[in-house]
Amino acid sequence: MKITVHRGTKEIGGSVVEIESKGCRIVIDIGMPLAFNDRKFDFSDYSHLDGKELVNQQILPDIKGLYHWDENHKPVDGVLISHAHQDHYGFFDYLNRDIPVYLGEATKNLMDITVLLTPLEGEVGKPQYIADNNSFTCGEFCITPYLMDHAAFDAYAFLVEAEGKRIIYTGDFRAHGRKKGMFNRFLHAHREPDALLLEGTMMGRPGEHVMDEEELEEEAVKIMENTGGPVLIYTSSQNIDRLVSFYRASKRTGRTFVIDLYTALILDYVRGYTKIPYPSHEYDKLKVFYPMWLCQKLASKNQQKLMFKYKKHKIDKNEIRSKGKNISMLVRPSFKPDLKAIGNLNEASLIYSMWEGYLEEEVNQKFLDYLESENVKDIYHLHTSGHACVSDLKLLVKKLCPQRVIPIHTFHPTGYESLGGNICYLDDGKPFNI
Ligand SMILES: [Zn+2]
């Protein structure tokens, strides 16, 4: 078998891995980079370019038979998407629509809603739904997906078998979320694979204490108890574990958890796959708020009907204002006009619950400045990573005993030396035979 990591041997984001056996090829993930040419990658800077030009500029990896304009090469046999983070699927619009795309059904739903409500474009031409621990064949390969614990819902690792060899691609994962049991199971999944492509986002931050989602929930309860006004929460709407933590903390402190329409749609799209709160009579402490920008967005996309989907569970600005300290509410920079209309934030606090690095972005800095100007009393930073800490990576290597560990999705490949095992460094785009 031949492995080519097209992007990710020395960076986080933009993951693309190609595996070849006897002329048959699969590609795992087709991610958008997070940084390019030493700058934060913003696709709007490049969206005027066509696909061929994106390949010329090395933004898209040059993989023969992968893209819709390539009629000169045998198409890739299958594309696997590990999870619904754009640094793992963001370039899917460029794929040849005849190539089957293997992904979780909930992942497909999350991609669809992202396309509906963000500038991202794309459609999965031939979705093939995968399920935890259900092996399938794709050409020469036998592939087994393993559900993992990650900040993205419905995230998978893959065991890829061919020619009597076994490769494990971990995808993104952690061991301290609400599905930590998946990590414990994975430790015993397959001993001594020929190669373990191991994500190392947290490499470079050894020894850092990583709280689990339950601890985070306890901290959120304390903040909510100590806040005399509404608690504003800035987090990712697609981080289902985190939403559950804040919903539970709100319920425990007698607060109604107010989510925006976008988050409501996300919970609705994935609720069929796990037990989570979603807008319904069953969860009467969960209410839906309609931010102005989202209503305008839906109108512009001719999706007005979605605006009435949760009318029985709607909460308006007046009710939010009058309920004051009995509210916790998701916010983001685009809600500024709504927050202005709600007013009276001087007893409020903000929980910032995302990676600290995003705070350097101007839009977030301006949002925090605005909240401070509104006299929001306290700003708390309460977050835990979606990625495994170094001690859990070490445990995984120890238990799986791989023939070789290949660093991927990391800025610190040399840090892998601390994990033990045989570390095999690859370069982007250079094939490696096992
Ligand atoms: Zn991820």
Coordinates of C-alpha atoms and ligand atoms in Angstrom, one line a residue:
M1 CA 0.0 0.0 0.0
K2 CA 1.1 3.6 -0.7
I3 CA 0.2 6.5 1.6
T4 CA 0.4 10.1 0.5
V5 CA -0.4 12.8 3.0
H6 CA -1.2 15.7 0.7
R7 CA -1.5 18.2 3.5
G8 CA -1.1 17.9 7.2
T9 CA 2.3 16.4 8.0
K10 CA 3.3 19.7 9.5
E11 CA 0.1 21.7 9.9
I12 CA -3.3 21.6 11.5
G13 CA -6.1 21.8 9.0
G14 CA -6.6 21.1 5.3
S15 CA -6.3 17.3 5.9
V16 CA -6.1 15.2 2.7
V17 CA -4.7 11.7 2.7
E18 CA -4.5 9.3 -0.4
I19 CA -4.1 5.6 0.0
E20 CA -3.3 3.4 -3.0
S21 CA -3.4 -0.4 -3.5
K22 CA -3.1 -2.2 -6.8
G23 CA -4.2 0.8 -8.8
C24 CA -7.2 1.4 -6.6
R25 CA -7.2 4.7 -4.7
I26 CA -9.2 6.3 -1.8
V27 CA -8.9 9.8 -0.4
I28 CA -9.6 10.5 3.2
D29 CA -10.8 14.0 3.9
I30 CA -10.8 16.9 1.5
G31 CA -10.2 19.7 4.0
M32 CA -9.8 23.5 3.6
P33 CA -6.5 24.8 5.2
L34 CA -6.7 27.0 8.3
A35 CA -3.6 28.9 7.2
F36 CA -2.0 29.4 3.8
N37 CA 1.2 31.3 3.0
D38 CA 1.6 32.2 6.7
R39 CA -1.8 33.9 6.8
K40 CA -5.2 32.8 8.1
F41 CA -6.9 31.1 5.2
D42 CA -10.0 32.9 4.0
F43 CA -11.6 31.2 1.1
S44 CA -13.3 34.5 0.0
D45 CA -9.8 35.6 -1.1
Y46 CA -9.7 32.8 -3.6
S47 CA -13.3 32.0 -4.4
H48 CA -13.0 33.9 -7.8
L49 CA -10.5 31.2 -9.0
D50 CA -11.7 28.1 -10.7
G51 CA -10.7 24.6 -9.5
K52 CA -7.8 24.2 -11.9
E53 CA -6.3 27.5 -10.8
L54 CA -6.7 26.5 -7.2
V55 CA -4.6 23.4 -8.0
N56 CA -2.0 25.5 -9.8
Q57 CA -1.7 27.7 -6.7
Q58 CA -1.4 24.5 -4.6
I59 CA -4.5 25.4 -2.6
L60 CA -6.1 22.2 -3.8
P61 CA -3.8 19.2 -3.8
D62 CA -3.0 17.8 -7.2
I63 CA -4.7 14.4 -7.1
K64 CA -5.4 12.8 -10.5
G65 CA -9.0 11.6 -11.0
L66 CA -10.4 13.5 -7.9
Y67 CA -11.9 16.6 -9.4
H68 CA -15.0 17.2 -11.6
W69 CA -13.0 18.8 -14.4
D70 CA -10.5 15.9 -14.7
E71 CA -11.6 13.6 -17.6
N72 CA -8.1 12.3 -18.3
H73 CA -7.5 10.0 -15.4
K74 CA -9.2 7.1 -13.8
P75 CA -11.5 8.5 -11.0
V76 CA -10.6 7.8 -7.4
D77 CA -12.6 4.9 -6.1
G78 CA -13.9 6.6 -3.0
V79 CA -13.7 9.6 -0.8
L80 CA -14.0 9.2 3.0
I81 CA -15.0 12.2 5.2
S82 CA -14.1 11.7 8.8
H83 CA -16.3 14.5 10.3
A84 CA -18.1 17.7 9.7
H85 CA -15.3 20.2 10.3
Q86 CA -14.4 22.3 7.3
D87 CA -10.7 21.6 7.7
H88 CA -11.7 18.0 6.8
Y89 CA -14.3 18.5 4.1
G90 CA -14.4 22.2 3.0
F91 CA -13.3 21.5 -0.6
F92 CA -15.9 18.9 -1.3
D93 CA -17.6 21.0 -4.0
Y94 CA -14.7 20.3 -6.3
L95 CA -15.0 16.5 -6.2
N96 CA -16.0 14.5 -9.2
R97 CA -19.7 13.9 -8.5
D98 CA -19.5 10.3 -9.7
I99 CA -17.1 9.3 -6.9
P100 CA -18.9 7.7 -3.9
V101 CA -18.4 9.8 -0.7
Y102 CA -18.5 7.7 2.4
L103 CA -19.6 9.7 5.5
G104 CA -21.9 9.6 8.5
E105 CA -25.5 10.5 7.8
A106 CA -25.4 13.1 10.6
T107 CA -22.2 14.5 9.1
K108 CA -24.0 14.9 5.8
N109 CA -26.8 16.8 7.5
L110 CA -24.3 19.1 9.3
M111 CA -22.6 19.8 5.9
D112 CA -26.0 20.6 4.3
I113 CA -27.0 23.1 7.0
T114 CA -23.6 24.7 6.8
V115 CA -24.0 25.2 3.1
L116 CA -27.5 26.6 3.7
L117 CA -26.5 29.2 6.2
T118 CA -22.9 30.1 5.5
P119 CA -20.9 31.2 2.3
L120 CA -19.6 27.6 1.9
E121 CA -20.9 25.9 -1.3
G122 CA -21.1 22.3 -2.2
E123 CA -23.2 19.2 -2.6
V124 CA -22.3 15.5 -2.0
G125 CA -22.9 13.8 -5.3
K126 CA -23.0 10.2 -4.2
P127 CA -23.3 9.9 -0.4
Q128 CA -22.7 6.4 1.0
Y129 CA -23.6 6.4 4.7
I130 CA -21.3 4.7 7.1
A131 CA -22.0 3.3 10.5
D132 CA -19.8 2.7 13.6
N133 CA -18.0 -0.6 13.4
N134 CA -19.6 -1.6 10.1
S135 CA -17.0 -2.6 7.6
F136 CA -17.5 -1.9 3.9
T137 CA -15.4 -2.5 0.8
C138 CA -14.3 0.1 -1.7
G139 CA -12.3 -1.4 -4.5
E140 CA -9.3 -3.3 -3.0
F141 CA -9.9 -1.9 0.4
C142 CA -11.8 -3.1 3.4
I143 CA -12.7 -0.1 5.6
T144 CA -14.0 0.0 9.1
P145 CA -15.2 3.2 10.6
Y146 CA -15.0 3.8 14.4
L147 CA -17.1 6.4 16.1
M148 CA -14.8 8.8 18.1
D149 CA -15.2 11.4 20.8
H150 CA -14.6 14.8 19.2
A151 CA -16.0 18.3 19.3
A152 CA -17.7 17.5 16.0
F153 CA -20.7 15.2 16.2
D154 CA -20.5 11.9 14.3
A155 CA -16.7 11.8 13.9
Y156 CA -14.9 8.7 12.8
A157 CA -11.5 7.0 12.7
F158 CA -10.9 4.6 9.9
L159 CA -9.2 1.2 9.7
V160 CA -8.1 0.6 6.1
E161 CA -7.1 -2.9 5.1
A162 CA -5.6 -4.2 1.9
E163 CA -2.8 -6.6 0.8
G164 CA -2.8 -8.0 4.3
K165 CA -1.7 -4.6 5.7
R166 CA -3.6 -2.3 8.1
I167 CA -3.6 1.4 8.3
I168 CA -5.4 3.4 11.0
Y169 CA -6.3 7.0 10.4
T170 CA -7.5 8.5 13.7
G171 CA -9.2 11.6 12.4
D172 CA -9.7 14.2 15.1
F173 CA -10.5 12.8 18.5
R174 CA -10.3 13.3 22.2
A175 CA -10.8 11.3 25.4
H176 CA -12.5 13.9 27.6
G177 CA -15.8 14.6 26.0
R178 CA -19.3 13.1 26.5
K179 CA -18.3 10.1 24.3
K180 CA -15.1 9.3 26.1
G181 CA -16.1 5.6 26.1
M182 CA -15.4 5.6 22.4
F183 CA -11.8 6.3 23.1
N184 CA -11.5 3.5 25.7
R185 CA -13.0 1.1 23.1
F186 CA -10.6 2.3 20.4
L187 CA -7.7 1.5 22.6
H188 CA -8.5 -2.1 22.1
A189 CA -9.7 -1.9 18.5
H190 CA -6.7 -3.2 16.6
R191 CA -3.3 -4.0 17.9
E192 CA -0.1 -3.6 15.9
P193 CA -1.4 -1.9 12.7
D194 CA 1.3 -1.3 10.1
A195 CA 0.8 2.4 10.3
L196 CA -1.1 4.8 12.6
L197 CA -1.8 8.2 11.2
L198 CA -2.2 10.0 14.5
E199 CA -3.6 13.6 14.9
G200 CA -1.5 15.7 17.2
T201 CA -3.3 19.0 17.5
M202 CA -2.4 19.3 21.2
M203 CA 1.2 18.3 20.6
G204 CA 3.3 21.2 21.8
R205 CA 1.1 21.7 24.8
P206 CA 2.2 18.8 27.0
G207 CA 1.2 18.7 30.6
E208 CA -1.7 21.0 30.1
H209 CA -4.7 20.1 32.2
V210 CA -7.7 19.3 30.1
M211 CA -11.0 19.4 31.8
D212 CA -13.7 17.1 30.7
E213 CA -17.2 18.2 29.7
E214 CA -18.6 17.3 33.1
E215 CA -16.1 19.5 34.9
L216 CA -16.9 22.3 32.4
E217 CA -20.6 21.9 33.1
E218 CA -19.8 22.3 36.9
E219 CA -17.9 25.5 36.2
A220 CA -20.8 26.8 34.0
V221 CA -23.2 26.1 36.9
K222 CA -21.0 28.2 39.2
I223 CA -20.9 31.1 36.8
M224 CA -24.6 31.0 36.2
E225 CA -25.3 30.9 40.0
N226 CA -23.1 34.0 40.5
T227 CA -24.5 36.1 37.7
G228 CA -27.5 38.4 38.5
G229 CA -28.5 39.0 34.9
P230 CA -28.5 37.0 31.7
V231 CA -25.6 34.7 30.9
L232 CA -24.4 35.2 27.3
I233 CA -22.6 32.2 25.8
Y234 CA -20.3 32.5 22.8
T235 CA -19.5 29.0 21.5
S236 CA -19.7 26.9 18.3
S237 CA -23.3 25.9 17.4
Q238 CA -21.9 22.6 15.9
N239 CA -20.2 21.6 19.2
I240 CA -23.1 19.4 20.4
D241 CA -21.2 18.2 23.6
R242 CA -20.8 21.9 24.6
L243 CA -24.4 22.8 23.9
V244 CA -25.5 19.9 26.1
S245 CA -23.1 21.1 28.9
F246 CA -24.7 24.6 28.7
Y247 CA -28.2 23.3 28.5
R248 CA -27.7 21.1 31.5
A249 CA -26.0 24.0 33.5
S250 CA -28.9 26.3 32.6
K251 CA -31.5 23.8 33.7
R252 CA -29.7 23.2 37.0
T253 CA -29.7 26.9 37.7
G254 CA -33.3 27.6 36.7
R255 CA -32.4 29.3 33.5
T256 CA -34.1 29.0 30.1
F257 CA -31.5 28.2 27.5
V258 CA -32.0 30.4 24.5
I259 CA -30.6 29.2 21.2
D260 CA -30.7 30.9 17.8
L261 CA -32.5 29.5 14.8
Y262 CA -29.3 28.1 13.3
T263 CA -28.4 26.2 16.4
A264 CA -32.0 24.9 16.6
L265 CA -31.8 23.6 13.1
I266 CA -28.5 21.8 13.9
L267 CA -29.9 20.1 17.0
D268 CA -33.0 19.1 14.9
Y269 CA -30.8 17.7 12.2
V270 CA -28.8 15.4 14.5
R271 CA -31.3 14.6 17.2
G272 CA -32.3 11.3 15.4
Y273 CA -28.8 9.9 16.1
T274 CA -28.5 10.5 19.8
K275 CA -30.4 11.8 22.8
I276 CA -29.9 15.5 22.9
P277 CA -32.2 18.5 23.8
Y278 CA -34.0 20.0 20.8
P279 CA -36.9 22.5 20.4
S280 CA -39.9 20.6 21.5
H281 CA -42.5 20.3 24.3
E282 CA -40.2 17.7 25.8
Y283 CA -37.6 20.3 26.4
D284 CA -39.6 23.3 27.5
K285 CA -36.6 25.1 29.0
L286 CA -35.1 25.4 25.5
K287 CA -36.3 28.4 23.5
V288 CA -35.5 29.6 20.0
F289 CA -34.5 33.2 19.2
Y290 CA -34.6 34.6 15.7
P291 CA -31.6 36.9 15.1
M292 CA -32.1 39.6 12.4
W293 CA -29.1 38.5 10.2
L294 CA -30.4 35.0 10.1
C295 CA -33.9 35.9 9.1
Q296 CA -32.4 38.1 6.3
K297 CA -30.2 35.2 5.2
L298 CA -33.1 32.8 5.0
A299 CA -35.2 35.3 3.1
S300 CA -32.3 35.7 0.6
K301 CA -32.1 32.0 0.1
N302 CA -35.9 31.6 -0.3
Q303 CA -36.1 29.6 2.9
Q304 CA -38.8 31.7 4.7
K305 CA -40.6 28.5 5.7
L306 CA -37.8 27.7 8.1
M307 CA -38.6 30.9 10.0
F308 CA -41.9 29.4 11.1
K309 CA -40.5 25.9 12.0
Y310 CA -40.1 26.7 15.7
K311 CA -42.8 29.2 16.3
K312 CA -44.2 27.3 19.2
H313 CA -40.8 27.4 20.9
K314 CA -40.0 31.0 20.0
I315 CA -38.8 33.6 22.5
D316 CA -38.7 37.3 21.5
K317 CA -36.5 40.2 22.6
N318 CA -39.1 41.5 25.1
E319 CA -39.4 38.2 26.8
I320 CA -35.6 37.8 27.0
R321 CA -35.3 41.3 28.5
S322 CA -38.0 40.7 31.1
K323 CA -36.7 37.3 32.1
G324 CA -33.2 38.7 32.7
K325 CA -31.5 36.5 35.2
N326 CA -33.5 33.5 34.3
I327 CA -31.9 33.4 30.8
S328 CA -28.8 32.0 29.4
M329 CA -28.4 32.7 25.7
L330 CA -26.1 31.8 22.8
V331 CA -24.6 34.9 21.1
R332 CA -22.2 35.7 18.4
P333 CA -20.9 38.9 16.8
S334 CA -23.6 39.0 14.2
F335 CA -26.2 39.4 17.1
K336 CA -25.0 42.8 18.0
P337 CA -28.1 44.6 16.7
D338 CA -30.4 42.1 18.6
L339 CA -28.4 42.6 21.8
K340 CA -28.7 46.3 21.4
A341 CA -32.5 46.0 21.0
I342 CA -32.7 43.7 24.1
G343 CA -30.6 46.2 26.1
N344 CA -29.9 46.2 29.8
L345 CA -26.8 44.0 29.9
N346 CA -25.2 45.5 32.9
E347 CA -25.9 42.5 35.1
A348 CA -25.0 40.1 32.4
S349 CA -21.9 38.0 32.0
L350 CA -20.3 36.4 29.0
I351 CA -18.9 32.9 28.8
Y352 CA -16.4 32.6 25.9
S353 CA -16.2 28.9 25.1
M354 CA -14.0 28.4 22.1
W355 CA -10.3 28.2 21.3
E356 CA -8.5 31.3 22.6
G357 CA -6.8 31.8 19.2
Y358 CA -10.1 32.9 17.6
L359 CA -10.1 35.9 20.0
E360 CA -7.3 37.5 17.9
E361 CA -9.7 37.8 15.0
E362 CA -10.9 41.4 14.6
V363 CA -14.6 40.5 14.5
N364 CA -14.3 38.8 17.9
Q365 CA -12.2 41.5 19.4
K366 CA -14.8 44.1 18.4
F367 CA -17.6 42.0 19.8
L368 CA -15.9 41.8 23.2
D369 CA -15.2 45.5 23.1
Y370 CA -18.9 46.1 22.4
L371 CA -20.0 43.9 25.3
E372 CA -17.6 45.8 27.6
S373 CA -19.0 49.1 26.4
E374 CA -22.4 47.7 27.4
N375 CA -21.0 47.2 30.9
V376 CA -21.3 43.4 30.8
K377 CA -20.0 42.6 34.2
D378 CA -17.7 39.6 33.8
I379 CA -16.2 37.8 30.8
Y380 CA -15.3 34.2 31.6
H381 CA -13.1 31.9 29.5
L382 CA -14.5 28.4 29.8
H383 CA -13.4 25.9 27.2
T384 CA -11.9 22.5 26.8
S385 CA -10.2 21.2 23.6
G386 CA -11.8 19.0 21.0
H387 CA -8.5 17.1 20.7
A388 CA -6.7 14.5 22.8
C389 CA -4.1 15.7 25.2
V390 CA -0.6 14.4 24.9
S391 CA -1.0 11.8 27.7
D392 CA -4.0 10.3 25.9
L393 CA -2.0 10.2 22.6
K394 CA 0.7 8.4 24.5
L395 CA -1.7 5.9 25.9
L396 CA -3.1 5.2 22.5
V397 CA 0.3 4.5 21.0
K398 CA 1.1 2.3 24.0
K399 CA -2.1 0.2 23.6
L400 CA -2.2 -0.1 19.8
C401 CA 1.6 -0.8 19.4
P402 CA 1.7 0.4 15.8
Q403 CA 4.6 -0.6 13.6
R404 CA 5.0 3.1 12.8
V405 CA 3.3 6.3 13.9
I406 CA 2.8 9.0 11.2
P407 CA 2.3 12.5 12.5
I408 CA -0.6 14.4 11.0
H409 CA -2.8 17.4 11.8
T410 CA -0.1 18.9 13.9
F411 CA 2.3 21.9 14.1
H412 CA 4.7 19.9 16.2
P413 CA 5.6 16.6 14.5
T414 CA 8.9 16.3 16.4
G415 CA 6.9 16.3 19.7
Y416 CA 5.8 12.8 18.7
E417 CA 9.2 11.5 19.9
S418 CA 7.7 11.8 23.4
L419 CA 5.0 9.3 22.6
G420 CA 7.3 6.3 22.3
G421 CA 7.1 4.0 19.3
N422 CA 8.6 4.2 15.9
I423 CA 7.8 7.7 14.5
C424 CA 7.8 8.0 10.8
Y425 CA 7.9 11.5 9.4
L426 CA 6.4 12.2 6.0
D427 CA 6.4 15.2 3.8
D428 CA 3.3 16.7 2.2
G429 CA 2.7 15.1 -1.2
K430 CA 5.4 12.5 -1.1
P431 CA 4.2 8.9 -1.3
F432 CA 5.3 6.4 1.3
N433 CA 5.2 2.6 0.8
I434 CA 4.3 0.2 3.5
Ligands
ZN1 ZN -12.2 18.4 13.9

